[in-house]
């Protein structure tokens, strides 16, 4: 990591390590910078870098945008492979949205687990686990037109049980870093480390209320 004028500047690889998100997700956020307000880059030794403190503040603000996840179907086998119509039902959207995603994928949209070649098109299959992880990722932008923040539910709905799991793990491992706790939770309960990092952040916010 470079230091410029006393401030840390991170390249893309270092942002991946800092945030826990994939290269594709961060690349999509940079691509959509005109719409999402992504901080500008600075070239250092021929490589793009970002002011780490400025980027972190921006990303936390971006992640707090209201998101309505109340229509997402959380039931079923996580490993079940869903065709486009099934993906739309899980997400609570019109099937045409999935067709749009195929042409212009949103940030972090998962690659298909397999494809099926039909006479006129290619049918893409994704697992329930892939879709759940995608909607839980604030960088996806899914549901930003209204609703509740990630890790919370619509009014009157039961609270997300994963937030309680994260809170209990934080209490049991007070000396561990967030990423270390996230790794433990991912090993115990599945989902990615980055997803659990987001849930840990939500658990900490609720503990401060």
mmCIF file of C-alpha atoms in Angstrom:
data_model
loop_
_atom_site.group_PDB
_atom_site.id
_atom_site.type_symbol
_atom_site.label_atom_id
_atom_site.label_comp_id
_atom_site.label_asym_id
_atom_site.label_seq_id
_atom_site.Cartn_x
_atom_site.Cartn_y
_atom_site.Cartn_z
ATOM 1 C CA UNK A 1 0.000 0.000 0.000
ATOM 2 C CA UNK A 2 1.290 3.448 -0.941
ATOM 3 C CA UNK A 3 1.357 6.521 1.302
ATOM 4 C CA UNK A 4 0.664 9.862 -0.406
ATOM 5 C CA UNK A 5 0.666 13.061 1.633
ATOM 6 C CA UNK A 6 0.435 10.988 4.785
ATOM 7 C CA UNK A 7 -2.654 9.060 3.636
ATOM 8 C CA UNK A 8 -2.849 5.372 2.587
ATOM 9 C CA UNK A 9 -3.697 4.689 -1.051
ATOM 10 C CA UNK A 10 -4.733 1.176 -2.094
ATOM 11 C CA UNK A 11 -4.616 -0.523 -5.476
ATOM 12 C CA UNK A 12 -7.376 -2.857 -6.720
ATOM 13 C CA UNK A 13 -5.813 -5.964 -5.130
ATOM 14 C CA UNK A 14 -5.512 -4.206 -1.780
ATOM 15 C CA UNK A 15 -9.136 -3.022 -1.983
ATOM 16 C CA UNK A 16 -10.184 -6.636 -2.526
ATOM 17 C CA UNK A 17 -8.321 -7.668 0.625
ATOM 18 C CA UNK A 18 -9.700 -4.672 2.541
ATOM 19 C CA UNK A 19 -13.346 -5.136 1.556
ATOM 20 C CA UNK A 20 -13.637 -8.878 1.051
ATOM 21 C CA UNK A 21 -15.405 -8.392 -2.285
ATOM 22 C CA UNK A 22 -14.381 -9.894 -5.606
ATOM 23 C CA UNK A 23 -12.411 -8.160 -8.350
ATOM 24 C CA UNK A 24 -15.515 -8.281 -10.577
ATOM 25 C CA UNK A 25 -17.679 -6.537 -7.968
ATOM 26 C CA UNK A 26 -15.167 -3.743 -7.406
ATOM 27 C CA UNK A 27 -14.620 -3.379 -11.145
ATOM 28 C CA UNK A 28 -18.368 -2.963 -11.650
ATOM 29 C CA UNK A 29 -18.549 -0.333 -8.910
ATOM 30 C CA UNK A 30 -15.764 1.586 -10.669
ATOM 31 C CA UNK A 31 -17.489 1.175 -14.032
ATOM 32 C CA UNK A 32 -20.683 2.719 -12.602
ATOM 33 C CA UNK A 33 -18.834 5.544 -10.796
ATOM 34 C CA UNK A 34 -20.782 8.308 -12.537
ATOM 35 C CA UNK A 35 -23.997 6.948 -11.030
ATOM 36 C CA UNK A 36 -22.797 5.755 -7.623
ATOM 37 C CA UNK A 37 -20.304 8.492 -6.699
ATOM 38 C CA UNK A 38 -17.263 6.188 -6.502
ATOM 39 C CA UNK A 39 -14.156 8.158 -5.408
ATOM 40 C CA UNK A 40 -11.660 9.079 -8.145
ATOM 41 C CA UNK A 41 -8.499 7.109 -8.738
ATOM 42 C CA UNK A 42 -4.915 8.330 -8.772
ATOM 43 C CA UNK A 43 -2.159 6.697 -10.774
ATOM 44 C CA UNK A 44 0.846 5.808 -8.617
ATOM 45 C CA UNK A 45 3.817 4.080 -10.290
ATOM 46 C CA UNK A 46 1.620 3.341 -13.307
ATOM 47 C CA UNK A 47 -1.128 1.620 -11.263
ATOM 48 C CA UNK A 48 -4.529 2.992 -10.255
ATOM 49 C CA UNK A 49 -4.886 3.634 -6.509
ATOM 50 C CA UNK A 50 -7.693 4.962 -4.337
ATOM 51 C CA UNK A 51 -7.519 6.985 -1.114
ATOM 52 C CA UNK A 52 -8.326 4.173 1.317
ATOM 53 C CA UNK A 53 -10.028 6.332 3.943
ATOM 54 C CA UNK A 54 -12.144 8.154 1.352
ATOM 55 C CA UNK A 55 -13.042 4.881 -0.378
ATOM 56 C CA UNK A 56 -14.017 3.205 2.916
ATOM 57 C CA UNK A 57 -16.269 6.113 3.926
ATOM 58 C CA UNK A 58 -17.904 6.078 0.492
ATOM 59 C CA UNK A 59 -18.428 2.321 0.482
ATOM 60 C CA UNK A 60 -19.999 2.290 3.951
ATOM 61 C CA UNK A 61 -22.389 5.034 2.853
ATOM 62 C CA UNK A 62 -23.136 3.198 -0.402
ATOM 63 C CA UNK A 63 -23.821 -0.017 1.523
ATOM 64 C CA UNK A 64 -26.324 1.721 3.827
ATOM 65 C CA UNK A 65 -28.655 2.609 0.959
ATOM 66 C CA UNK A 66 -32.174 1.313 1.684
ATOM 67 C CA UNK A 67 -32.734 -2.149 0.248
ATOM 68 C CA UNK A 68 -36.013 -4.089 0.128
ATOM 69 C CA UNK A 69 -35.170 -7.760 0.542
ATOM 70 C CA UNK A 70 -38.550 -8.758 1.969
ATOM 71 C CA UNK A 71 -39.667 -10.424 -1.285
ATOM 72 C CA UNK A 72 -36.642 -12.729 -1.515
ATOM 73 C CA UNK A 73 -37.540 -16.392 -0.999
ATOM 74 C CA UNK A 74 -35.100 -17.804 1.583
ATOM 75 C CA UNK A 75 -36.540 -21.344 1.565
ATOM 76 C CA UNK A 76 -35.412 -24.429 -0.300
ATOM 77 C CA UNK A 77 -32.210 -26.363 -0.951
ATOM 78 C CA UNK A 78 -29.258 -23.938 -1.262
ATOM 79 C CA UNK A 79 -27.674 -26.167 -3.927
ATOM 80 C CA UNK A 80 -30.774 -26.413 -6.138
ATOM 81 C CA UNK A 81 -30.016 -25.192 -9.666
ATOM 82 C CA UNK A 82 -32.697 -22.774 -10.849
ATOM 83 C CA UNK A 83 -33.552 -21.785 -14.435
ATOM 84 C CA UNK A 84 -34.272 -18.113 -15.178
ATOM 85 C CA UNK A 85 -37.964 -18.388 -14.191
ATOM 86 C CA UNK A 86 -36.980 -19.936 -10.861
ATOM 87 C CA UNK A 87 -34.366 -17.253 -10.283
ATOM 88 C CA UNK A 88 -37.025 -14.588 -10.845
ATOM 89 C CA UNK A 89 -39.389 -16.257 -8.348
ATOM 90 C CA UNK A 90 -36.634 -16.429 -5.718
ATOM 91 C CA UNK A 91 -35.787 -12.747 -6.168
ATOM 92 C CA UNK A 92 -39.423 -11.664 -6.365
ATOM 93 C CA UNK A 93 -38.964 -9.949 -9.729
ATOM 94 C CA UNK A 94 -40.447 -10.225 -13.204
ATOM 95 C CA UNK A 95 -38.717 -12.889 -15.363
ATOM 96 C CA UNK A 96 -37.774 -10.161 -17.841
ATOM 97 C CA UNK A 97 -35.363 -8.806 -15.190
ATOM 98 C CA UNK A 98 -33.282 -11.996 -15.427
ATOM 99 C CA UNK A 99 -33.155 -11.609 -19.208
ATOM 100 C CA UNK A 100 -31.916 -8.052 -18.719
ATOM 101 C CA UNK A 101 -29.255 -9.260 -16.303
ATOM 102 C CA UNK A 102 -27.989 -11.686 -18.952
ATOM 103 C CA UNK A 103 -27.431 -8.781 -21.362
ATOM 104 C CA UNK A 104 -26.172 -6.243 -18.827
ATOM 105 C CA UNK A 105 -25.161 -7.915 -15.551
ATOM 106 C CA UNK A 106 -25.468 -5.818 -12.369
ATOM 107 C CA UNK A 107 -22.491 -5.619 -9.978
ATOM 108 C CA UNK A 108 -21.569 -9.025 -8.623
ATOM 109 C CA UNK A 109 -24.178 -10.972 -10.641
ATOM 110 C CA UNK A 110 -22.988 -14.602 -10.292
ATOM 111 C CA UNK A 111 -21.764 -16.637 -13.204
ATOM 112 C CA UNK A 112 -24.100 -19.538 -14.089
ATOM 113 C CA UNK A 113 -23.369 -22.845 -12.408
ATOM 114 C CA UNK A 114 -24.166 -24.465 -15.765
ATOM 115 C CA UNK A 115 -25.781 -23.613 -19.083
ATOM 116 C CA UNK A 116 -28.219 -25.412 -21.368
ATOM 117 C CA UNK A 117 -28.183 -24.724 -25.100
ATOM 118 C CA UNK A 118 -31.699 -24.401 -26.530
ATOM 119 C CA UNK A 119 -32.747 -23.877 -30.144
ATOM 120 C CA UNK A 120 -32.903 -20.078 -29.892
ATOM 121 C CA UNK A 121 -31.048 -19.180 -26.710
ATOM 122 C CA UNK A 122 -28.820 -20.323 -23.886
ATOM 123 C CA UNK A 123 -30.528 -21.069 -20.568
ATOM 124 C CA UNK A 124 -28.420 -20.198 -17.533
ATOM 125 C CA UNK A 125 -28.802 -21.969 -14.191
ATOM 126 C CA UNK A 126 -27.807 -20.528 -10.808
ATOM 127 C CA UNK A 127 -28.126 -22.019 -7.353
ATOM 128 C CA UNK A 128 -30.252 -20.605 -4.555
ATOM 129 C CA UNK A 129 -27.041 -20.096 -2.537
ATOM 130 C CA UNK A 130 -25.520 -17.993 -5.334
ATOM 131 C CA UNK A 131 -28.598 -15.759 -5.489
ATOM 132 C CA UNK A 132 -28.898 -15.368 -1.711
ATOM 133 C CA UNK A 133 -25.268 -14.348 -1.488
ATOM 134 C CA UNK A 134 -25.750 -11.848 -4.319
ATOM 135 C CA UNK A 135 -28.757 -10.089 -2.778
ATOM 136 C CA UNK A 136 -26.980 -9.951 0.601
ATOM 137 C CA UNK A 137 -24.068 -8.104 -0.995
ATOM 138 C CA UNK A 138 -24.746 -4.333 -0.691
ATOM 139 C CA UNK A 139 -22.569 -3.744 -3.748
ATOM 140 C CA UNK A 140 -25.131 -5.573 -5.899
ATOM 141 C CA UNK A 141 -27.520 -2.628 -5.623
ATOM 142 C CA UNK A 142 -30.466 -5.059 -5.489
ATOM 143 C CA UNK A 143 -33.520 -3.471 -3.905
ATOM 144 C CA UNK A 144 -32.137 0.074 -3.596
ATOM 145 C CA UNK A 145 -35.487 1.671 -4.434
ATOM 146 C CA UNK A 146 -36.862 1.212 -0.925
ATOM 147 C CA UNK A 147 -37.085 -1.086 2.060
ATOM 148 C CA UNK A 148 -34.749 -1.964 4.874
ATOM 149 C CA UNK A 149 -30.945 -2.157 5.031
ATOM 150 C CA UNK A 150 -29.094 -5.443 4.580
ATOM 151 C CA UNK A 151 -29.426 -7.741 7.554
ATOM 152 C CA UNK A 152 -32.815 -6.315 8.523
ATOM 153 C CA UNK A 153 -36.332 -7.268 7.471
ATOM 154 C CA UNK A 154 -39.514 -5.519 6.541
ATOM 155 C CA UNK A 155 -41.608 -4.084 9.361
ATOM 156 C CA UNK A 156 -43.391 -6.823 11.255
ATOM 157 C CA UNK A 157 -41.141 -9.598 9.904
ATOM 158 C CA UNK A 158 -38.911 -11.768 12.029
ATOM 159 C CA UNK A 159 -35.339 -10.475 12.472
ATOM 160 C CA UNK A 160 -32.580 -12.069 10.469
ATOM 161 C CA UNK A 161 -31.298 -14.945 12.667
ATOM 162 C CA UNK A 162 -27.811 -14.591 11.188
ATOM 163 C CA UNK A 163 -27.406 -11.240 12.945
ATOM 164 C CA UNK A 164 -27.914 -13.012 16.290
ATOM 165 C CA UNK A 165 -25.394 -15.699 15.263
ATOM 166 C CA UNK A 166 -22.894 -12.959 14.418
ATOM 167 C CA UNK A 167 -23.537 -11.140 17.716
ATOM 168 C CA UNK A 168 -23.029 -14.342 19.695
ATOM 169 C CA UNK A 169 -19.811 -15.097 17.815
ATOM 170 C CA UNK A 170 -18.470 -11.584 18.452
ATOM 171 C CA UNK A 171 -19.203 -11.966 22.160
ATOM 172 C CA UNK A 172 -17.476 -15.357 22.243
ATOM 173 C CA UNK A 173 -14.410 -14.106 20.344
ATOM 174 C CA UNK A 174 -13.870 -10.526 21.543
ATOM 175 C CA UNK A 175 -10.181 -10.500 20.583
ATOM 176 C CA UNK A 176 -10.693 -11.704 17.014
ATOM 177 C CA UNK A 177 -10.828 -9.405 13.999
ATOM 178 C CA UNK A 178 -14.102 -9.196 12.062
ATOM 179 C CA UNK A 179 -12.683 -11.162 9.145
ATOM 180 C CA UNK A 180 -11.549 -13.927 11.511
ATOM 181 C CA UNK A 181 -15.001 -14.165 13.075
ATOM 182 C CA UNK A 182 -16.514 -14.159 9.589
ATOM 183 C CA UNK A 183 -14.267 -17.066 8.596
ATOM 184 C CA UNK A 184 -15.452 -19.053 11.610
ATOM 185 C CA UNK A 185 -19.109 -18.337 10.831
ATOM 186 C CA UNK A 186 -18.656 -19.210 7.165
ATOM 187 C CA UNK A 187 -17.141 -22.543 8.206
ATOM 188 C CA UNK A 188 -20.004 -23.262 10.593
ATOM 189 C CA UNK A 189 -23.003 -22.053 8.643
ATOM 190 C CA UNK A 190 -21.982 -21.746 4.994
ATOM 191 C CA UNK A 191 -22.094 -18.611 2.783
ATOM 192 C CA UNK A 192 -19.000 -16.590 1.919
ATOM 193 C CA UNK A 193 -16.701 -14.740 4.312
ATOM 194 C CA UNK A 194 -17.661 -11.437 2.674
ATOM 195 C CA UNK A 195 -21.360 -12.091 3.376
ATOM 196 C CA UNK A 196 -20.640 -12.797 7.042
ATOM 197 C CA UNK A 197 -18.513 -9.643 7.281
ATOM 198 C CA UNK A 198 -21.562 -7.636 6.212
ATOM 199 C CA UNK A 199 -23.750 -9.411 8.771
ATOM 200 C CA UNK A 200 -21.150 -8.765 11.489
ATOM 201 C CA UNK A 201 -21.217 -5.076 10.580
ATOM 202 C CA UNK A 202 -25.003 -5.089 10.980
ATOM 203 C CA UNK A 203 -24.744 -6.910 14.334
ATOM 204 C CA UNK A 204 -22.327 -4.287 15.616
ATOM 205 C CA UNK A 205 -24.636 -1.473 14.488
ATOM 206 C CA UNK A 206 -27.591 -3.034 16.274
ATOM 207 C CA UNK A 207 -25.519 -3.539 19.427
ATOM 208 C CA UNK A 208 -24.778 0.204 19.504
ATOM 209 C CA UNK A 209 -28.456 1.173 19.320
#
